[in-house]
Coordinates of C-alpha atoms in Angstrom, one line a residue:
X1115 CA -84.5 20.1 -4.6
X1116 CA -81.6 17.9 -5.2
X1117 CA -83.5 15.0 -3.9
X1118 CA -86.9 13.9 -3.0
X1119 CA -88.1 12.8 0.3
X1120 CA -88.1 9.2 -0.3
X1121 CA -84.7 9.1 -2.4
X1122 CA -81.1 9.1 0.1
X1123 CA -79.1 12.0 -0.5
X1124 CA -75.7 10.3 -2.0
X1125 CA -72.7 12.5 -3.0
X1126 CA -69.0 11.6 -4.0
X1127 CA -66.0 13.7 -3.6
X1128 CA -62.4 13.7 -4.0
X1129 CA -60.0 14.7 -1.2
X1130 CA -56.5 15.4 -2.0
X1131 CA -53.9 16.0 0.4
X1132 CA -50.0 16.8 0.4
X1133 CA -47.6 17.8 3.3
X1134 CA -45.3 20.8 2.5
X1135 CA -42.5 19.3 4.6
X1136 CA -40.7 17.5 1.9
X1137 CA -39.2 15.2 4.5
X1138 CA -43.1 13.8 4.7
X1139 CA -44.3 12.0 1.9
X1140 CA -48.0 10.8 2.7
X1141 CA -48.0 8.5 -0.4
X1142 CA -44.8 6.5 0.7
X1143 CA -46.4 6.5 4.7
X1144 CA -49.3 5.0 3.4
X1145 CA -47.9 2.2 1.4
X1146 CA -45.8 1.4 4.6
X1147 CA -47.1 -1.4 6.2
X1148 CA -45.7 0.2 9.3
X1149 CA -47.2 3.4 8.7
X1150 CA -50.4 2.4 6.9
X1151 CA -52.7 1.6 10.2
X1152 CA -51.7 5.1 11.5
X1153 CA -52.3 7.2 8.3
X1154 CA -55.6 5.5 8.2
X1155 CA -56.5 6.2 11.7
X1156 CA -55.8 9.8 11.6
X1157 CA -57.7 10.2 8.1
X1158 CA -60.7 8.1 10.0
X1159 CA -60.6 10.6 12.9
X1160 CA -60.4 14.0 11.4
X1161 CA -62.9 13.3 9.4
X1162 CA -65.6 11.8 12.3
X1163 CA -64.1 15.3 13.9
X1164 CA -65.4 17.5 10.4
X1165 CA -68.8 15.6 10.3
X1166 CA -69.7 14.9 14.3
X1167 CA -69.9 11.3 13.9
X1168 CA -67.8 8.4 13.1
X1169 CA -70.4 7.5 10.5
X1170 CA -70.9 11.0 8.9
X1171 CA -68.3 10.3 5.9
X1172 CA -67.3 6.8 4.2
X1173 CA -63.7 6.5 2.9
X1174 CA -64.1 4.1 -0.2
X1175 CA -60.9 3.7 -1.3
X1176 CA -57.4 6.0 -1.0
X1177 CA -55.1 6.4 -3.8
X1178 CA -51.1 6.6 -4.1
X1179 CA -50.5 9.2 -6.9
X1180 CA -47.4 11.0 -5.5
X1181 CA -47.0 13.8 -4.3
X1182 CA -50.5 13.0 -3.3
X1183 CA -52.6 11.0 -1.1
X1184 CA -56.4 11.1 -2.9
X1185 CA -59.0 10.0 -0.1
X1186 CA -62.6 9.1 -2.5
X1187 CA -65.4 10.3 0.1
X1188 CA -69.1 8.9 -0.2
X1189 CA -71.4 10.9 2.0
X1190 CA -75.4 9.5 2.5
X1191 CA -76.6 12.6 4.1
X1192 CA -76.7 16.4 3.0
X1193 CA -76.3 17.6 6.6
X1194 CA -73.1 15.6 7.1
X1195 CA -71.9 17.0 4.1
X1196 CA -72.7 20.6 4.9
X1197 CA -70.7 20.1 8.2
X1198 CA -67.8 18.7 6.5
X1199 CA -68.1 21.4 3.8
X1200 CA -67.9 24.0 7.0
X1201 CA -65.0 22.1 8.4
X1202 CA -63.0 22.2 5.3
X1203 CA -63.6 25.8 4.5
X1204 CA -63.1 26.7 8.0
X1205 CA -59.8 24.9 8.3
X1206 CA -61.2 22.8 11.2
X1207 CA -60.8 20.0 9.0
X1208 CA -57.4 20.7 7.9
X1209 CA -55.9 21.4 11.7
X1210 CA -57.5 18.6 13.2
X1211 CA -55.7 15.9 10.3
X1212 CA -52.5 17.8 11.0
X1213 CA -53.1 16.8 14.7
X1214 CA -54.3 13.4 14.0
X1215 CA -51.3 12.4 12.1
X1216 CA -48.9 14.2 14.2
X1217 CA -49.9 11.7 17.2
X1218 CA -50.3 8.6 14.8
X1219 CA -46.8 9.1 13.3
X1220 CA -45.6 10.5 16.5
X1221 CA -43.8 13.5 14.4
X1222 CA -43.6 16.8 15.9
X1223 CA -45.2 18.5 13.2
X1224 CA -47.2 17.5 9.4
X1225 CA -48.2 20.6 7.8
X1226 CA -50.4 19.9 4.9
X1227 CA -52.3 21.3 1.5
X1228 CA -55.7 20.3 1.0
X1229 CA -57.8 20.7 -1.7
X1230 CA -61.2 19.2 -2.6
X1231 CA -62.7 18.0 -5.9
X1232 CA -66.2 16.6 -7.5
X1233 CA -65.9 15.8 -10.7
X1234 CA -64.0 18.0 -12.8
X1235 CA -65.1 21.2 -10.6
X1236 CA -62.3 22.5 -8.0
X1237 CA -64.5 23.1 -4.7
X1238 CA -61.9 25.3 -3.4
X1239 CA -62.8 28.0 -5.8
X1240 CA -66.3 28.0 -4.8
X1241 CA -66.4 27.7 -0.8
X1242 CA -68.7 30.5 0.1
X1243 CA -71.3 29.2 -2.4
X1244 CA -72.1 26.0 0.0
X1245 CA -75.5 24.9 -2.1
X1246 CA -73.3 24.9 -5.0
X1247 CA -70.6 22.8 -3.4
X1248 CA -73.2 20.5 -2.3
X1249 CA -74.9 20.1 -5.5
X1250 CA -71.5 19.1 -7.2
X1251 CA -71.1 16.4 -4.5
X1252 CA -74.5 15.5 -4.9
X1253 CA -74.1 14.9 -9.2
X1254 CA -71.3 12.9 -8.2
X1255 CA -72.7 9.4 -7.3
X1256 CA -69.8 7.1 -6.0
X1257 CA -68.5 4.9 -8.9
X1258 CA -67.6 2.1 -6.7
X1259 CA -67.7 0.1 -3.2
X1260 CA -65.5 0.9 -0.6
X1261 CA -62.4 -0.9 -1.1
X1262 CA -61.6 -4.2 0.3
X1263 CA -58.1 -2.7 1.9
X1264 CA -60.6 -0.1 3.9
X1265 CA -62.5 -2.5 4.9
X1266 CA -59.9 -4.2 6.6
X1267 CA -58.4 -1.4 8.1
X1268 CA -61.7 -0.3 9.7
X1269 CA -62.4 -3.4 10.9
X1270 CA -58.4 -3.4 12.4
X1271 CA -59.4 0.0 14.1
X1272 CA -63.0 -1.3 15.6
X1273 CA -61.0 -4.0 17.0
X1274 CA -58.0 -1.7 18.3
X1275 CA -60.2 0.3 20.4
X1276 CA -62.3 -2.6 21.5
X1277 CA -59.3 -4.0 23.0
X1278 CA -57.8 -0.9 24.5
X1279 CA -61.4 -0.6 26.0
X1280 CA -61.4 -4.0 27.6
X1281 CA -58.7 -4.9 28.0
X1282 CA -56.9 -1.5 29.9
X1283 CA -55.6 -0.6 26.4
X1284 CA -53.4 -3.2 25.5
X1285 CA -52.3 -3.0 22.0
X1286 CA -53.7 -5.6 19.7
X1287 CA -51.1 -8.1 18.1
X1288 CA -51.4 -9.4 15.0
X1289 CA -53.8 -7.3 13.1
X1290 CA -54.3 -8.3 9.6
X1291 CA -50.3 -8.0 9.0
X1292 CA -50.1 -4.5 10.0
X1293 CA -47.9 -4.1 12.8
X1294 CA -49.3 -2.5 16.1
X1295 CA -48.1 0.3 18.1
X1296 CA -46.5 -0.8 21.6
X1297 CA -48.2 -1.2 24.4
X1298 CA -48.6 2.6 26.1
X1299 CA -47.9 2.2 29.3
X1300 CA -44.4 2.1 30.2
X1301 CA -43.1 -0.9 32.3
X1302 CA -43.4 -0.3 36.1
X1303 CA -39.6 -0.9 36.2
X1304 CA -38.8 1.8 34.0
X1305 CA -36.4 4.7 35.6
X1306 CA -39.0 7.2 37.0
X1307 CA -38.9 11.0 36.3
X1308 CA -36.6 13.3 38.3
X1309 CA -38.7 13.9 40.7
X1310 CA -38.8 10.3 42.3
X1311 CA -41.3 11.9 45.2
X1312 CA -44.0 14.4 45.7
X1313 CA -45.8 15.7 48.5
X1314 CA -49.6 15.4 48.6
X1315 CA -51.5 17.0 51.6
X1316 CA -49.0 16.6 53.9
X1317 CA -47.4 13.1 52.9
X1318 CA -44.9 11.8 50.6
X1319 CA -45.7 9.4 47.6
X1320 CA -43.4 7.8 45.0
X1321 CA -44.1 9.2 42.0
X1322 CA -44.8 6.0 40.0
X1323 CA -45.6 6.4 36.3
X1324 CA -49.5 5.7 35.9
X1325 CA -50.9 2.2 35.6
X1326 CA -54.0 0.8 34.1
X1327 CA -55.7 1.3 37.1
X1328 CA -55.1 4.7 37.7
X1329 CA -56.2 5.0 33.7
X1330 CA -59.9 3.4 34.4
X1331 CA -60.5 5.2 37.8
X1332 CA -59.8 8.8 36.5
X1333 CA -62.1 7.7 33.2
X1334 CA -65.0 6.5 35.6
X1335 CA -64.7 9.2 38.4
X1336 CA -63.6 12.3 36.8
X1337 CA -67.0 13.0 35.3
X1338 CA -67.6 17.1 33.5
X1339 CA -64.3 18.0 34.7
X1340 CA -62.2 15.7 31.9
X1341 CA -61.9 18.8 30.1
X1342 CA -60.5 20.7 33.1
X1343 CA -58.1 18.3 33.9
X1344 CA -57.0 18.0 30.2
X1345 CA -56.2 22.0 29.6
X1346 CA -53.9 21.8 33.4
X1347 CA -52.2 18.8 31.9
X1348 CA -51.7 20.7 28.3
X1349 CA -49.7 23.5 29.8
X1350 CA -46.9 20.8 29.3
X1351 CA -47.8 18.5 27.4
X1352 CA -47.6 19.2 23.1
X1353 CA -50.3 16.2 22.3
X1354 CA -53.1 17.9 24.5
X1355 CA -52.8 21.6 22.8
X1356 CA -56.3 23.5 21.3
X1357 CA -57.9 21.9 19.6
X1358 CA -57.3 18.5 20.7
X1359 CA -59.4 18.4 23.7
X1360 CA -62.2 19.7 22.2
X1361 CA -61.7 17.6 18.9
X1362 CA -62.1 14.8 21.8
X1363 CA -65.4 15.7 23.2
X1364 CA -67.1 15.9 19.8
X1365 CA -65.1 12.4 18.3
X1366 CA -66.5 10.6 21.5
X1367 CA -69.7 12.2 22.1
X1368 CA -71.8 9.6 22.0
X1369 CA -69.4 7.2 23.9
X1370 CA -70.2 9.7 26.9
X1371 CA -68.1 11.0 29.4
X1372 CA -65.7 7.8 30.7
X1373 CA -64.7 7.6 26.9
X1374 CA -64.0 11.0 26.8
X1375 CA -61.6 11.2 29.6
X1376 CA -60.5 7.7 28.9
X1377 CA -59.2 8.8 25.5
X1378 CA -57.8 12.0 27.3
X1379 CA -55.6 10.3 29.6
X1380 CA -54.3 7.7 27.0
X1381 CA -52.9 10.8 24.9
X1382 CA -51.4 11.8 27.9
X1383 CA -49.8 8.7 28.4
X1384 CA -48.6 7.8 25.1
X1385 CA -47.0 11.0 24.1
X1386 CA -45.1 11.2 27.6
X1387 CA -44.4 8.0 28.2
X1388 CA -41.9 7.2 31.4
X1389 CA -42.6 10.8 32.3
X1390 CA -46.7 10.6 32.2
X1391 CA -46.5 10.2 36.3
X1392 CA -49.1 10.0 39.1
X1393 CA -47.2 13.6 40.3
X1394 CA -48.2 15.5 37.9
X1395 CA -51.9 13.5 37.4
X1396 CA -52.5 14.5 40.6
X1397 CA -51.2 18.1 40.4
X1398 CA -53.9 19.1 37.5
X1399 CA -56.6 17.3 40.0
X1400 CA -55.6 19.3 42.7
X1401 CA -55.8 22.7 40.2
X1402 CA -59.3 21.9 39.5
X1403 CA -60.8 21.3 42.8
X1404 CA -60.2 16.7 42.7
X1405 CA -59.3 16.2 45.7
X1406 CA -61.1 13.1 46.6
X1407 CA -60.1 11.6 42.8
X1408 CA -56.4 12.4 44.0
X1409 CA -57.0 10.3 46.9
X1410 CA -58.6 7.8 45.5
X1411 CA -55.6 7.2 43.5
X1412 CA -53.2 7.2 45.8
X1413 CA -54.9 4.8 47.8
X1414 CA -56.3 7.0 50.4
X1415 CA -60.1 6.0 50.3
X1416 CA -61.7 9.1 50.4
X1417 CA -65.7 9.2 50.5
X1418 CA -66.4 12.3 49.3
X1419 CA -67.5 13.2 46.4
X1420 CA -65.3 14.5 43.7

């Protein structure tokens, strides 16, 4: 056994990573201080998406060595490690960063090379054998604490989403000198879509882009059927494409279900912008059987059931 019952199982391992577009250079977005908060993020996400849990992998530190960006990985369990070990040789790992980052940086595409290292063995050349991947890990104890820099930016994160969950996602200002994305809903005086109407059982409504509001009542009433509503609204919308939605359920699992679609809508909204309407909202509600949601949003009052 690598480990007794009463001793932790603690590994260290060496992440590398490297975009193939040479117009990206993660190195130089990371020491960006405009870039920095969203690198981090995405590296914070795909890798609560390879392990299941937020908590499954700790970043201790990330190194500049260009072409390179070298993420130092401390994991406490060995099941967390065997799912991030399946995620990586999988490629689950791999697409979900490229996803990630694409949203972060708001680029249209960040192909990347990965490869993974524990000491001085090259994990890549020994996938299939996972015990033997996992005993390399597991030699490697972690030969420091987790960086003071991480530290901040997780703390900067935690308090991003705490705000966006209280406070109908306004962006935090401010946050320990790194600048913050915009606020993501456009202003209601913005110039609407093309279609400045749409017809909804009968009657017209202006087709307003979505508010706050509209934000918290689709999170709170939509219930099972975020997913749903999240694959109508993909047929048009690049941020929402396989495997995004799914990467969504498993990242806020244990938030529950108003997270879940909460986080689905405010992709929806930030990658679309002025054109993230109540018409077309309504429209994926309507495909998947929503009709008392619909009206609820449009101010109907409907006491059905959704």
């Amino acid at each position: 056994k690598m480990a007794g019952s009463s001793v932790p199982w603690i590994g260290s391992a060496y992440l590398f990573l490297q975009s193939t577009c040479k117009t990206i250079v993660l190195p130089s977005l990371y020491e960006s201080s405009q870039k920095k908060r969203s690198v981090f993020k995405a590296l914070k996400l795909a890798l609560a998406d390879s392990t299941g849990s937020v908590n499954g992998v700790d970043m201790l530190k990330v190194h500049c060595s260009h072409p390179h960006l070298i993420v130092q990985l401390k994991f406490c369990k060995q099941e967390n490690c065997r799912r991030f070990l399946q995620s990586y040789r999988e490629g689950v790992l791999q697409e979900s960063l490229q996803n990630h980052l694409q949203l972060s940086l708001a680029m249209t595409t960040v192909p990347l090379e990965m490869e993974l290292k524990a000491g001085n063995e090259h994990l890549d050349n020994m996938l299939k054998d996972e015990d033997r991947c996992l005993e390399c890990i597991y030699r490697e104890k972690p030969d420091r604490l987790r960086d003071e820099e991480i530290t901040e930016l997780e703390e900067c994160l935690k308090s991003l989403i705490v705000h966006q969950n209280i406070n109908n996602n306004m962006a935090v200002k401010d946050c320990a000198s790194l600048n913050s994305p915009s606020v993501p809903y456009p202003s209601q005086g913005s110039s609407l879509s093309p279609e400045v109407t749409f017809i909804f059982q009968g009657q017209q409504f202006a087709n307003r882009i979505l508010t706050p509001d509209d934000h918290q009542k689709f999170a709170k009433l939509v219930s099972k059927k975020w997913k749903q509503v999240g694959r109508s609204l993909q047929k048009n919308c690049r941020a929402l494409r396989d495997p995004v939605i799914d990467n969504l359920a498993l990242e806020y699992d244990r938030e529950g279900l108003y997270e879940q679609a909460y986080q689905l809508l405010l992709r929806f909204i930030q990658s679309e912008g002025k054109k993230a309407t109540i018409a077309r909202l309504i429209a994926a509600l309507e495909e998947n059987g929503l009709i008392s949601l619909a009206e609820e949003l449009l101010g109907l009052h409907s006491n059905e059931d959704c």
